[in-house]
mmCIF file of C-alpha atoms in Angstrom:
data_model
loop_
_atom_site.group_PDB
_atom_site.id
_atom_site.type_symbol
_atom_site.label_atom_id
_atom_site.label_comp_id
_atom_site.label_asym_id
_atom_site.label_seq_id
_atom_site.Cartn_x
_atom_site.Cartn_y
_atom_site.Cartn_z
ATOM 1 C CA MET A 19 29.456 -6.482 -21.980
ATOM 2 C CA PHE A 20 25.765 -6.999 -21.043
ATOM 3 C CA SER A 21 22.972 -6.065 -23.512
ATOM 4 C CA ASN A 22 20.263 -3.720 -22.394
ATOM 5 C CA GLN A 23 17.833 -6.901 -22.971
ATOM 6 C CA SER A 24 20.085 -8.927 -20.429
ATOM 7 C CA HIS A 25 20.051 -6.080 -17.773
ATOM 8 C CA ALA A 26 16.351 -5.905 -18.020
ATOM 9 C CA THR A 27 16.002 -9.280 -17.641
ATOM 10 C CA ALA A 28 18.253 -9.330 -14.231
ATOM 11 C CA ARG A 29 16.404 -6.191 -12.901
ATOM 12 C CA ARG A 30 13.123 -8.150 -13.425
ATOM 13 C CA ALA A 31 14.383 -11.334 -11.859
ATOM 14 C CA THR A 32 15.841 -9.116 -8.974
ATOM 15 C CA VAL A 33 12.689 -7.427 -8.331
ATOM 16 C CA SER A 34 10.684 -10.740 -8.834
ATOM 17 C CA ARG A 35 12.953 -12.052 -5.940
ATOM 18 C CA LEU A 36 12.345 -9.034 -3.811
ATOM 19 C CA TYR A 37 8.869 -9.277 -4.509
ATOM 20 C CA ASP A 38 8.597 -13.038 -3.485
ATOM 21 C CA ILE A 39 10.777 -12.662 -0.244
ATOM 22 C CA THR A 40 8.587 -9.680 0.908
ATOM 23 C CA ALA A 41 5.403 -11.876 0.207
ATOM 24 C CA ASP A 42 6.787 -14.760 1.907
ATOM 25 C CA HIS A 43 7.249 -12.719 5.214
ATOM 26 C CA ALA A 44 4.083 -10.170 4.995
ATOM 27 C CA GLY A 45 1.737 -13.091 3.915
ATOM 28 C CA GLY A 46 2.847 -15.333 6.456
ATOM 29 C CA LEU A 47 3.885 -17.840 3.563
ATOM 30 C CA ARG A 48 7.131 -19.291 5.118
ATOM 31 C CA GLU A 49 6.507 -20.615 8.647
ATOM 32 C CA GLY A 50 8.583 -18.989 11.250
ATOM 33 C CA PHE A 51 10.156 -16.285 8.824
ATOM 34 C CA THR A 52 10.743 -13.373 10.971
ATOM 35 C CA ARG A 53 10.991 -9.898 9.797
ATOM 36 C CA SER A 54 14.706 -9.735 10.524
ATOM 37 C CA GLN A 55 15.269 -12.856 8.303
ATOM 38 C CA ALA A 56 13.276 -11.175 5.523
ATOM 39 C CA LEU A 57 15.401 -7.916 5.979
ATOM 40 C CA THR A 58 18.357 -9.904 5.783
ATOM 41 C CA GLU A 59 17.282 -11.712 2.791
ATOM 42 C CA LEU A 60 16.402 -8.703 1.064
ATOM 43 C CA ALA A 61 19.734 -7.239 1.615
ATOM 44 C CA GLN A 62 21.520 -10.130 0.348
ATOM 45 C CA VAL A 63 19.552 -9.996 -2.788
ATOM 46 C CA SER A 64 19.514 -6.048 -3.268
ATOM 47 C CA THR A 65 19.817 -2.751 -1.275
ATOM 48 C CA ASP A 66 19.122 -0.434 -4.327
ATOM 49 C CA PRO A 67 16.534 1.751 -3.327
ATOM 50 C CA GLU A 68 15.035 1.723 -6.747
ATOM 51 C CA LEU A 69 14.655 -1.992 -7.034
ATOM 52 C CA LEU A 70 13.377 -2.245 -3.480
ATOM 53 C CA ALA A 71 10.609 0.678 -4.612
ATOM 54 C CA GLU A 72 9.788 -0.955 -7.666
ATOM 55 C CA ALA A 73 8.961 -4.400 -5.685
ATOM 56 C CA ALA A 74 7.185 -2.171 -2.928
ATOM 57 C CA ALA A 75 4.715 -0.319 -5.851
ATOM 58 C CA ARG A 76 4.182 -4.121 -6.811
ATOM 59 C CA HIS A 77 2.919 -4.962 -3.807
ATOM 60 C CA ALA A 78 1.020 -1.621 -3.488
ATOM 61 C CA THR A 79 -0.961 -2.297 -6.421
ATOM 62 C CA ALA A 80 -1.591 -5.958 -5.802
ATOM 63 C CA ASP A 81 -4.583 -7.653 -5.005
ATOM 64 C CA ASN A 82 -3.824 -9.327 -1.521
ATOM 65 C CA TRP A 83 -4.289 -9.052 1.917
ATOM 66 C CA TYR A 84 -0.979 -8.124 3.012
ATOM 67 C CA ALA A 85 0.099 -5.315 0.683
ATOM 68 C CA ILE A 86 0.765 -2.660 3.326
ATOM 69 C CA ASN A 87 2.684 -5.002 5.498
ATOM 70 C CA ALA A 88 4.801 -5.976 2.208
ATOM 71 C CA VAL A 89 5.266 -2.184 1.598
ATOM 72 C CA ASP A 90 6.295 -1.366 5.117
ATOM 73 C CA LEU A 91 9.095 -4.034 5.107
ATOM 74 C CA LEU A 92 10.387 -2.703 1.706
ATOM 75 C CA LEU A 93 10.701 0.770 3.193
ATOM 76 C CA ALA A 94 12.476 -0.512 6.398
ATOM 77 C CA ALA A 95 14.973 -2.298 3.727
ATOM 78 C CA GLY A 96 15.471 1.206 2.186
ATOM 79 C CA ALA A 97 12.886 1.578 -0.685
ATOM 80 C CA ASP A 98 12.730 5.041 -1.644
ATOM 81 C CA GLN A 99 9.246 6.369 -0.866
ATOM 82 C CA GLU A 100 9.468 9.136 -3.909
ATOM 83 C CA LEU A 101 10.056 6.123 -6.202
ATOM 84 C CA ILE A 102 7.260 3.869 -4.987
ATOM 85 C CA ASP A 103 4.673 6.840 -5.596
ATOM 86 C CA TRP A 104 6.522 7.211 -9.357
ATOM 87 C CA TYR A 105 5.923 3.404 -9.665
ATOM 88 C CA VAL A 106 2.628 3.239 -8.367
ATOM 89 C CA ASP A 107 1.634 6.013 -10.734
ATOM 90 C CA ASP A 108 3.351 4.093 -13.696
ATOM 91 C CA LEU A 109 1.524 0.821 -12.828
ATOM 92 C CA GLY A 110 -1.520 2.892 -12.365
ATOM 93 C CA PRO A 111 -5.046 1.157 -11.755
ATOM 94 C CA ALA A 112 -5.342 -0.118 -15.121
ATOM 95 C CA GLY A 113 -2.074 -2.183 -14.915
ATOM 96 C CA ALA A 114 -3.170 -3.671 -11.668
ATOM 97 C CA GLY A 115 -6.879 -3.405 -11.946
ATOM 98 C CA LEU A 116 -7.065 -1.731 -8.326
ATOM 99 C CA PRO A 117 -7.041 2.264 -7.567
ATOM 100 C CA ALA A 118 -3.571 3.129 -6.768
ATOM 101 C CA VAL A 119 -2.702 3.575 -2.920
ATOM 102 C CA ASP A 120 -1.698 6.786 -1.177
ATOM 103 C CA LEU A 121 1.465 5.451 0.441
ATOM 104 C CA ALA A 122 2.415 9.160 1.650
ATOM 105 C CA ALA A 123 -1.244 8.952 3.988
ATOM 106 C CA PRO A 124 -0.471 8.582 7.687
ATOM 107 C CA GLU A 125 -2.274 5.059 7.708
ATOM 108 C CA HIS A 126 0.288 3.612 5.100
ATOM 109 C CA ARG A 127 3.567 4.977 6.672
ATOM 110 C CA ALA A 128 6.177 2.665 8.285
ATOM 111 C CA SER A 129 6.753 3.598 11.864
#
């Protein structure tokens, strides 16, 4: 049986991997890494809407130029919008040093 600590560690590792795959694509960090390939890799790591939402919120509060593209990719992978909003509120401006992003605004919605 897994302890709560090992579950939390596994969860952090999964969210971190989702974040990294998304950054690789959205930030152009892996040459030739297509959206389709990124979605496939994300699905191989997790299809859990909550984990995808946590990774999306971390991108939404990150100080990088490709954050909205990363969030859009995670939404396409199945991230839950309400959970993204909750995690953004949880991470908050103090946690990231940036204002929270209103992901429900039309300019931030995935098409």
